[in-house]
Amino acid sequence: MKKAIYPGSFDPFTNGHLDIVERSLRVVDHLTIAVLKNTSKKNLLEPEKRVELIREVFEGNDKISVETFSGLLVDFMKEKNTNTVIRGLRAVSDFDYEHAVFLMNNRLLSEFETIFFMARADNSFISSSIVKEVSSLGGNIADQVPAVVYRHLKKIYGHD
Ligand code: ADP
């Protein structure tokens, strides 16, 4: 059984992330969506809340588990007994960062591999940070996030 980890902040989980998860299940049999806890980014949602929302999105799908993790990704990978991570690439701007992260992880774990999925055209403009900003200002992001995430953001910001 081929397993992989999809690590990220997912603050919040968007339709861009959803597409990457669905497509990765054409390549792997089981995916662990791993919500990073020790990120230096300023977050809106607590990691446990992010996990809860993502679990709701994939309720009933036993090919997907959702967990938090902290510390080194390679240590979490050893724990999960996999050498493969999934990442999404939107624009050239994602490439430099992803390349640097790959090179570092590959140094830390020689069998480390990343499978990259290119964002589909209609998702390539979606980012968690822009979703948060637009939502906080009252813009409608209903077509950019799963319904459970949309409802939660609406509750936080008190409007559509
Ligand atoms: P991180 O802080 O690790 O970049 P994110 O939650 O921002 O976490 O992103 C997780 C992964 O999903 C990254 O590989 C990112 O490039 C990818 N991703 C984010 N948004 C999209 C999108 N709209 N389409 C495809 N991939 C995306």
JSON list of C-alpha atoms and ligand atoms in Angstrom, two decimals:
[
{"chain": "A", "resi": 1, "resn": "MET", "atom": "CA", "xyz": [0.00, 0.00, 0.00]},
{"chain": "A", "resi": 2, "resn": "LYS", "atom": "CA", "xyz": [1.47, 3.34, -1.07]},
{"chain": "A", "resi": 3, "resn": "LYS", "atom": "CA", "xyz": [1.17, 5.99, 1.63]},
{"chain": "A", "resi": 4, "resn": "ALA", "atom": "CA", "xyz": [2.03, 9.68, 1.61]},
{"chain": "A", "resi": 5, "resn": "ILE", "atom": "CA", "xyz": [1.80, 12.75, 3.78]},
{"chain": "A", "resi": 6, "resn": "TYR", "atom": "CA", "xyz": [0.37, 16.09, 2.68]},
{"chain": "A", "resi": 7, "resn": "PRO", "atom": "CA", "xyz": [1.87, 18.62, 5.09]},
{"chain": "A", "resi": 8, "resn": "GLY", "atom": "CA", "xyz": [0.86, 22.25, 5.33]},
{"chain": "A", "resi": 9, "resn": "SER", "atom": "CA", "xyz": [-0.62, 25.05, 7.37]},
{"chain": "A", "resi": 10, "resn": "PHE", "atom": "CA", "xyz": [-4.15, 24.68, 5.95]},
{"chain": "A", "resi": 11, "resn": "ASP", "atom": "CA", "xyz": [-5.18, 27.91, 7.71]},
{"chain": "A", "resi": 12, "resn": "PRO", "atom": "CA", "xyz": [-7.81, 27.42, 6.41]},
{"chain": "A", "resi": 13, "resn": "PHE", "atom": "CA", "xyz": [-8.18, 24.41, 4.07]},
{"chain": "A", "resi": 14, "resn": "THR", "atom": "CA", "xyz": [-9.21, 25.65, 0.61]},
{"chain": "A", "resi": 15, "resn": "ASN", "atom": "CA", "xyz": [-10.60, 24.17, -2.60]},
{"chain": "A", "resi": 16, "resn": "GLY", "atom": "CA", "xyz": [-7.01, 24.32, -3.91]},
{"chain": "A", "resi": 17, "resn": "HIS", "atom": "CA", "xyz": [-5.93, 21.93, -1.15]},
{"chain": "A", "resi": 18, "resn": "LEU", "atom": "CA", "xyz": [-9.02, 19.79, -1.76]},
{"chain": "A", "resi": 19, "resn": "ASP", "atom": "CA", "xyz": [-8.12, 19.34, -5.42]},
{"chain": "A", "resi": 20, "resn": "ILE", "atom": "CA", "xyz": [-4.55, 18.29, -4.54]},
{"chain": "A", "resi": 21, "resn": "VAL", "atom": "CA", "xyz": [-5.88, 15.72, -2.04]},
{"chain": "A", "resi": 22, "resn": "GLU", "atom": "CA", "xyz": [-8.34, 14.24, -4.54]},
{"chain": "A", "resi": 23, "resn": "ARG", "atom": "CA", "xyz": [-5.74, 14.02, -7.30]},
{"chain": "A", "resi": 24, "resn": "SER", "atom": "CA", "xyz": [-3.10, 12.54, -5.01]},
{"chain": "A", "resi": 25, "resn": "LEU", "atom": "CA", "xyz": [-5.45, 9.65, -4.26]},
{"chain": "A", "resi": 26, "resn": "ARG", "atom": "CA", "xyz": [-5.02, 8.61, -7.90]},
{"chain": "A", "resi": 27, "resn": "VAL", "atom": "CA", "xyz": [-1.36, 8.02, -7.09]},
{"chain": "A", "resi": 28, "resn": "VAL", "atom": "CA", "xyz": [-1.33, 6.85, -3.46]},
{"chain": "A", "resi": 29, "resn": "ASP", "atom": "CA", "xyz": [-3.65, 4.54, -1.51]},
{"chain": "A", "resi": 30, "resn": "HIS", "atom": "CA", "xyz": [-3.61, 6.46, 1.74]},
{"chain": "A", "resi": 31, "resn": "LEU", "atom": "CA", "xyz": [-2.93, 10.09, 2.56]},
{"chain": "A", "resi": 32, "resn": "THR", "atom": "CA", "xyz": [-2.24, 11.69, 5.93]},
{"chain": "A", "resi": 33, "resn": "ILE", "atom": "CA", "xyz": [-3.05, 15.38, 5.88]},
{"chain": "A", "resi": 34, "resn": "ALA", "atom": "CA", "xyz": [-0.61, 16.80, 8.43]},
{"chain": "A", "resi": 35, "resn": "VAL", "atom": "CA", "xyz": [-1.40, 20.20, 9.93]},
{"chain": "A", "resi": 36, "resn": "LEU", "atom": "CA", "xyz": [1.81, 21.90, 11.00]},
{"chain": "A", "resi": 37, "resn": "LYS", "atom": "CA", "xyz": [1.74, 23.19, 14.57]},
{"chain": "A", "resi": 38, "resn": "ASN", "atom": "CA", "xyz": [5.02, 25.03, 14.94]},
{"chain": "A", "resi": 39, "resn": "THR", "atom": "CA", "xyz": [4.73, 27.42, 12.05]},
{"chain": "A", "resi": 40, "resn": "SER", "atom": "CA", "xyz": [6.15, 30.91, 12.26]},
{"chain": "A", "resi": 41, "resn": "LYS", "atom": "CA", "xyz": [3.19, 32.20, 10.24]},
{"chain": "A", "resi": 42, "resn": "LYS", "atom": "CA", "xyz": [0.52, 34.15, 12.07]},
{"chain": "A", "resi": 43, "resn": "ASN", "atom": "CA", "xyz": [-2.46, 31.82, 12.13]},
{"chain": "A", "resi": 44, "resn": "LEU", "atom": "CA", "xyz": [-6.18, 32.45, 12.27]},
{"chain": "A", "resi": 45, "resn": "LEU", "atom": "CA", "xyz": [-7.35, 29.01, 13.37]},
{"chain": "A", "resi": 46, "resn": "GLU", "atom": "CA", "xyz": [-5.95, 26.77, 16.11]},
{"chain": "A", "resi": 47, "resn": "PRO", "atom": "CA", "xyz": [-4.35, 23.64, 14.62]},
{"chain": "A", "resi": 48, "resn": "GLU", "atom": "CA", "xyz": [-6.99, 21.44, 16.31]},
{"chain": "A", "resi": 49, "resn": "LYS", "atom": "CA", "xyz": [-9.77, 23.49, 14.70]},
{"chain": "A", "resi": 50, "resn": "ARG", "atom": "CA", "xyz": [-8.10, 23.12, 11.29]},
{"chain": "A", "resi": 51, "resn": "VAL", "atom": "CA", "xyz": [-7.94, 19.35, 11.82]},
{"chain": "A", "resi": 52, "resn": "GLU", "atom": "CA", "xyz": [-11.59, 19.25, 12.86]},
{"chain": "A", "resi": 53, "resn": "LEU", "atom": "CA", "xyz": [-12.71, 21.16, 9.74]},
{"chain": "A", "resi": 54, "resn": "ILE", "atom": "CA", "xyz": [-10.61, 19.01, 7.39]},
{"chain": "A", "resi": 55, "resn": "ARG", "atom": "CA", "xyz": [-11.95, 15.83, 9.03]},
{"chain": "A", "resi": 56, "resn": "GLU", "atom": "CA", "xyz": [-15.45, 17.08, 8.35]},
{"chain": "A", "resi": 57, "resn": "VAL", "atom": "CA", "xyz": [-14.59, 17.65, 4.68]},
{"chain": "A", "resi": 58, "resn": "PHE", "atom": "CA", "xyz": [-13.44, 14.02, 4.30]},
{"chain": "A", "resi": 59, "resn": "GLU", "atom": "CA", "xyz": [-15.87, 12.37, 6.68]},
{"chain": "A", "resi": 60, "resn": "GLY", "atom": "CA", "xyz": [-16.33, 8.69, 5.86]},
{"chain": "A", "resi": 61, "resn": "ASN", "atom": "CA", "xyz": [-13.27, 8.51, 3.59]},
{"chain": "A", "resi": 62, "resn": "ASP", "atom": "CA", "xyz": [-10.96, 5.88, 5.07]},
{"chain": "A", "resi": 63, "resn": "LYS", "atom": "CA", "xyz": [-8.20, 6.70, 2.59]},
{"chain": "A", "resi": 64, "resn": "ILE", "atom": "CA", "xyz": [-7.56, 9.94, 4.43]},
{"chain": "A", "resi": 65, "resn": "SER", "atom": "CA", "xyz": [-6.46, 10.71, 7.97]},
{"chain": "A", "resi": 66, "resn": "VAL", "atom": "CA", "xyz": [-5.93, 14.15, 9.42]},
{"chain": "A", "resi": 67, "resn": "GLU", "atom": "CA", "xyz": [-3.49, 14.93, 12.22]},
{"chain": "A", "resi": 68, "resn": "THR", "atom": "CA", "xyz": [-1.39, 17.72, 13.63]},
{"chain": "A", "resi": 69, "resn": "PHE", "atom": "CA", "xyz": [2.37, 17.45, 13.75]},
{"chain": "A", "resi": 70, "resn": "SER", "atom": "CA", "xyz": [5.21, 19.51, 15.13]},
{"chain": "A", "resi": 71, "resn": "GLY", "atom": "CA", "xyz": [8.94, 19.30, 14.75]},
{"chain": "A", "resi": 72, "resn": "LEU", "atom": "CA", "xyz": [10.72, 17.97, 11.71]},
{"chain": "A", "resi": 73, "resn": "LEU", "atom": "CA", "xyz": [8.65, 16.64, 8.83]},
{"chain": "A", "resi": 74, "resn": "VAL", "atom": "CA", "xyz": [11.18, 13.83, 8.29]},
{"chain": "A", "resi": 75, "resn": "ASP", "atom": "CA", "xyz": [10.65, 12.63, 11.88]},
{"chain": "A", "resi": 76, "resn": "PHE", "atom": "CA", "xyz": [6.89, 12.59, 11.34]},
{"chain": "A", "resi": 77, "resn": "MET", "atom": "CA", "xyz": [7.46, 10.66, 8.10]},
{"chain": "A", "resi": 78, "resn": "LYS", "atom": "CA", "xyz": [9.52, 8.03, 9.93]},
{"chain": "A", "resi": 79, "resn": "GLU", "atom": "CA", "xyz": [6.75, 7.73, 12.50]},
{"chain": "A", "resi": 80, "resn": "LYS", "atom": "CA", "xyz": [4.24, 7.19, 9.68]},
{"chain": "A", "resi": 81, "resn": "ASN", "atom": "CA", "xyz": [6.55, 4.84, 7.83]},
{"chain": "A", "resi": 82, "resn": "THR", "atom": "CA", "xyz": [6.56, 6.72, 4.54]},
{"chain": "A", "resi": 83, "resn": "ASN", "atom": "CA", "xyz": [9.18, 8.50, 2.45]},
{"chain": "A", "resi": 84, "resn": "THR", "atom": "CA", "xyz": [6.75, 10.48, 0.29]},
{"chain": "A", "resi": 85, "resn": "VAL", "atom": "CA", "xyz": [5.14, 13.88, 0.68]},
{"chain": "A", "resi": 86, "resn": "ILE", "atom": "CA", "xyz": [2.64, 15.61, -1.56]},
{"chain": "A", "resi": 87, "resn": "ARG", "atom": "CA", "xyz": [2.85, 19.34, -2.29]},
{"chain": "A", "resi": 88, "resn": "GLY", "atom": "CA", "xyz": [1.01, 21.66, -4.65]},
{"chain": "A", "resi": 89, "resn": "LEU", "atom": "CA", "xyz": [2.59, 24.20, -6.98]},
{"chain": "A", "resi": 90, "resn": "ARG", "atom": "CA", "xyz": [0.65, 27.24, -8.08]},
{"chain": "A", "resi": 91, "resn": "ALA", "atom": "CA", "xyz": [3.02, 29.65, -9.73]},
{"chain": "A", "resi": 92, "resn": "VAL", "atom": "CA", "xyz": [6.75, 30.02, -10.24]},
{"chain": "A", "resi": 93, "resn": "SER", "atom": "CA", "xyz": [6.73, 31.86, -6.92]},
{"chain": "A", "resi": 94, "resn": "ASP", "atom": "CA", "xyz": [6.02, 28.55, -5.09]},
{"chain": "A", "resi": 95, "resn": "PHE", "atom": "CA", "xyz": [8.93, 26.84, -6.82]},
{"chain": "A", "resi": 96, "resn": "ASP", "atom": "CA", "xyz": [11.92, 28.43, -5.07]},
{"chain": "A", "resi": 97, "resn": "TYR", "atom": "CA", "xyz": [10.56, 27.71, -1.62]},
{"chain": "A", "resi": 98, "resn": "GLU", "atom": "CA", "xyz": [9.51, 24.15, -2.47]},
{"chain": "A", "resi": 99, "resn": "HIS", "atom": "CA", "xyz": [12.87, 23.47, -4.06]},
{"chain": "A", "resi": 100, "resn": "ALA", "atom": "CA", "xyz": [14.77, 24.68, -0.97]},
{"chain": "A", "resi": 101, "resn": "VAL", "atom": "CA", "xyz": [12.53, 22.63, 1.34]},
{"chain": "A", "resi": 102, "resn": "PHE", "atom": "CA", "xyz": [12.99, 19.53, -0.83]},
{"chain": "A", "resi": 103, "resn": "LEU", "atom": "CA", "xyz": [16.78, 19.89, -0.82]},
{"chain": "A", "resi": 104, "resn": "MET", "atom": "CA", "xyz": [16.88, 20.27, 2.95]},
{"chain": "A", "resi": 105, "resn": "ASN", "atom": "CA", "xyz": [14.54, 17.35, 3.62]},
{"chain": "A", "resi": 106, "resn": "ASN", "atom": "CA", "xyz": [16.48, 15.22, 1.17]},
{"chain": "A", "resi": 107, "resn": "ARG", "atom": "CA", "xyz": [19.64, 15.94, 3.17]},
{"chain": "A", "resi": 108, "resn": "LEU", "atom": "CA", "xyz": [17.90, 14.94, 6.37]},
{"chain": "A", "resi": 109, "resn": "LEU", "atom": "CA", "xyz": [16.38, 11.77, 4.89]},
{"chain": "A", "resi": 110, "resn": "SER", "atom": "CA", "xyz": [18.12, 10.33, 1.84]},
{"chain": "A", "resi": 111, "resn": "GLU", "atom": "CA", "xyz": [15.06, 8.43, 0.58]},
{"chain": "A", "resi": 112, "resn": "PHE", "atom": "CA", "xyz": [12.85, 11.54, 0.90]},
{"chain": "A", "resi": 113, "resn": "GLU", "atom": "CA", "xyz": [10.62, 12.18, -2.13]},
{"chain": "A", "resi": 114, "resn": "THR", "atom": "CA", "xyz": [8.06, 14.84, -3.00]},
{"chain": "A", "resi": 115, "resn": "ILE", "atom": "CA", "xyz": [5.28, 14.42, -5.53]},
{"chain": "A", "resi": 116, "resn": "PHE", "atom": "CA", "xyz": [4.28, 17.83, -6.85]},
{"chain": "A", "resi": 117, "resn": "PHE", "atom": "CA", "xyz": [0.87, 18.54, -8.33]},
{"chain": "A", "resi": 118, "resn": "MET", "atom": "CA", "xyz": [0.37, 21.63, -10.45]},
{"chain": "A", "resi": 119, "resn": "ALA", "atom": "CA", "xyz": [-2.66, 23.64, -9.36]},
{"chain": "A", "resi": 120, "resn": "ARG", "atom": "CA", "xyz": [-5.50, 23.57, -11.86]},
{"chain": "A", "resi": 121, "resn": "ALA", "atom": "CA", "xyz": [-6.04, 26.90, -13.61]},
{"chain": "A", "resi": 122, "resn": "ASP", "atom": "CA", "xyz": [-9.25, 27.72, -11.76]},
{"chain": "A", "resi": 123, "resn": "ASN", "atom": "CA", "xyz": [-7.56, 27.11, -8.38]},
{"chain": "A", "resi": 124, "resn": "SER", "atom": "CA", "xyz": [-4.20, 28.68, -9.00]},
{"chain": "A", "resi": 125, "resn": "PHE", "atom": "CA", "xyz": [-5.25, 32.04, -7.56]},
{"chain": "A", "resi": 126, "resn": "ILE", "atom": "CA", "xyz": [-6.61, 30.52, -4.32]},
{"chain": "A", "resi": 127, "resn": "SER", "atom": "CA", "xyz": [-4.46, 30.93, -1.22]},
{"chain": "A", "resi": 128, "resn": "SER", "atom": "CA", "xyz": [-5.31, 30.60, 2.47]},
{"chain": "A", "resi": 129, "resn": "SER", "atom": "CA", "xyz": [-3.95, 34.05, 3.25]},
{"chain": "A", "resi": 130, "resn": "ILE", "atom": "CA", "xyz": [-5.98, 35.82, 0.55]},
{"chain": "A", "resi": 131, "resn": "VAL", "atom": "CA", "xyz": [-9.08, 33.84, 1.56]},
{"chain": "A", "resi": 132, "resn": "LYS", "atom": "CA", "xyz": [-8.63, 35.06, 5.15]},
{"chain": "A", "resi": 133, "resn": "GLU", "atom": "CA", "xyz": [-8.07, 38.65, 4.11]},
{"chain": "A", "resi": 134, "resn": "VAL", "atom": "CA", "xyz": [-11.00, 38.81, 1.72]},
{"chain": "A", "resi": 135, "resn": "SER", "atom": "CA", "xyz": [-13.28, 37.04, 4.17]},
{"chain": "A", "resi": 136, "resn": "SER", "atom": "CA", "xyz": [-12.29, 39.39, 7.02]},
{"chain": "A", "resi": 137, "resn": "LEU", "atom": "CA", "xyz": [-13.19, 42.35, 4.80]},
{"chain": "A", "resi": 138, "resn": "GLY", "atom": "CA", "xyz": [-16.59, 40.95, 3.96]},
{"chain": "A", "resi": 139, "resn": "GLY", "atom": "CA", "xyz": [-15.83, 39.52, 0.50]},
{"chain": "A", "resi": 140, "resn": "ASN", "atom": "CA", "xyz": [-17.57, 36.30, -0.50]},
{"chain": "A", "resi": 141, "resn": "ILE", "atom": "CA", "xyz": [-15.18, 33.34, -0.72]},
{"chain": "A", "resi": 142, "resn": "ALA", "atom": "CA", "xyz": [-17.87, 30.64, -0.88]},
{"chain": "A", "resi": 143, "resn": "ASP", "atom": "CA", "xyz": [-16.49, 29.26, -4.16]},
{"chain": "A", "resi": 144, "resn": "GLN", "atom": "CA", "xyz": [-12.92, 29.01, -2.82]},
{"chain": "A", "resi": 145, "resn": "VAL", "atom": "CA", "xyz": [-13.31, 26.87, 0.29]},
{"chain": "A", "resi": 146, "resn": "PRO", "atom": "CA", "xyz": [-15.32, 23.78, 1.29]},
{"chain": "A", "resi": 147, "resn": "ALA", "atom": "CA", "xyz": [-18.76, 24.55, 2.77]},
{"chain": "A", "resi": 148, "resn": "VAL", "atom": "CA", "xyz": [-17.73, 23.68, 6.37]},
{"chain": "A", "resi": 149, "resn": "VAL", "atom": "CA", "xyz": [-14.81, 26.08, 6.17]},
{"chain": "A", "resi": 150, "resn": "TYR", "atom": "CA", "xyz": [-17.02, 28.77, 4.65]},
{"chain": "A", "resi": 151, "resn": "ARG", "atom": "CA", "xyz": [-19.53, 28.44, 7.49]},
{"chain": "A", "resi": 152, "resn": "HIS", "atom": "CA", "xyz": [-16.76, 28.65, 10.09]},
{"chain": "A", "resi": 153, "resn": "LEU", "atom": "CA", "xyz": [-15.17, 31.76, 8.55]},
{"chain": "A", "resi": 154, "resn": "LYS", "atom": "CA", "xyz": [-18.59, 33.37, 8.33]},
{"chain": "A", "resi": 155, "resn": "LYS", "atom": "CA", "xyz": [-19.07, 32.70, 12.05]},
{"chain": "A", "resi": 156, "resn": "ILE", "atom": "CA", "xyz": [-15.68, 34.22, 12.89]},
{"chain": "A", "resi": 157, "resn": "TYR", "atom": "CA", "xyz": [-16.09, 37.34, 10.79]},
{"chain": "A", "resi": 158, "resn": "GLY", "atom": "CA", "xyz": [-19.81, 37.70, 11.28]},
{"chain": "A", "resi": 159, "resn": "HIS", "atom": "CA", "xyz": [-20.66, 38.22, 7.62]},
{"chain": "A", "resi": 160, "resn": "ASP", "atom": "CA", "xyz": [-20.45, 36.57, 4.15]},
{"chain": "B", "resi": 1, "resn": "ADP", "atom": "P1", "xyz": [2.46, 25.86, 3.79]},
{"chain": "B", "resi": 1, "resn": "ADP", "atom": "O1", "xyz": [2.50, 26.88, 4.88]},
{"chain": "B", "resi": 1, "resn": "ADP", "atom": "O2", "xyz": [3.17, 24.57, 4.14]},
{"chain": "B", "resi": 1, "resn": "ADP", "atom": "O3", "xyz": [2.83, 26.35, 2.42]},
{"chain": "B", "resi": 1, "resn": "ADP", "atom": "P2", "xyz": [-0.28, 25.85, 2.86]},
{"chain": "B", "resi": 1, "resn": "ADP", "atom": "O4", "xyz": [-1.48, 25.43, 3.62]},
{"chain": "B", "resi": 1, "resn": "ADP", "atom": "O5", "xyz": [-0.19, 27.26, 2.43]},
{"chain": "B", "resi": 1, "resn": "ADP", "atom": "O6", "xyz": [0.94, 25.41, 3.77]},
{"chain": "B", "resi": 1, "resn": "ADP", "atom": "O7", "xyz": [-0.11, 24.95, 1.56]},
{"chain": "B", "resi": 1, "resn": "ADP", "atom": "C1", "xyz": [0.05, 23.55, 1.65]},
{"chain": "B", "resi": 1, "resn": "ADP", "atom": "C2", "xyz": [0.38, 23.01, 0.28]},
{"chain": "B", "resi": 1, "resn": "ADP", "atom": "O8", "xyz": [-0.73, 23.19, -0.60]},
{"chain": "B", "resi": 1, "resn": "ADP", "atom": "C3", "xyz": [1.56, 23.70, -0.42]},
{"chain": "B", "resi": 1, "resn": "ADP", "atom": "O9", "xyz": [2.25, 22.73, -1.17]},
{"chain": "B", "resi": 1, "resn": "ADP", "atom": "C4", "xyz": [0.90, 24.70, -1.32]},
{"chain": "B", "resi": 1, "resn": "ADP", "atom": "O10", "xyz": [1.71, 25.01, -2.43]},
{"chain": "B", "resi": 1, "resn": "ADP", "atom": "C5", "xyz": [-0.34, 23.92, -1.74]},
{"chain": "B", "resi": 1, "resn": "ADP", "atom": "N1", "xyz": [-1.42, 24.80, -2.15]},
{"chain": "B", "resi": 1, "resn": "ADP", "atom": "C6", "xyz": [-1.91, 25.86, -1.48]},
{"chain": "B", "resi": 1, "resn": "ADP", "atom": "N2", "xyz": [-2.92, 26.45, -2.16]},
{"chain": "B", "resi": 1, "resn": "ADP", "atom": "C7", "xyz": [-3.05, 25.74, -3.31]},
{"chain": "B", "resi": 1, "resn": "ADP", "atom": "C8", "xyz": [-3.90, 25.86, -4.46]},
{"chain": "B", "resi": 1, "resn": "ADP", "atom": "N3", "xyz": [-4.80, 26.84, -4.59]},
{"chain": "B", "resi": 1, "resn": "ADP", "atom": "N4", "xyz": [-3.77, 24.94, -5.45]},
{"chain": "B", "resi": 1, "resn": "ADP", "atom": "C9", "xyz": [-2.84, 23.98, -5.34]},
{"chain": "B", "resi": 1, "resn": "ADP", "atom": "N5", "xyz": [-1.99, 23.81, -4.29]},
{"chain": "B", "resi": 1, "resn": "ADP", "atom": "C10", "xyz": [-2.09, 24.68, -3.29]}
]
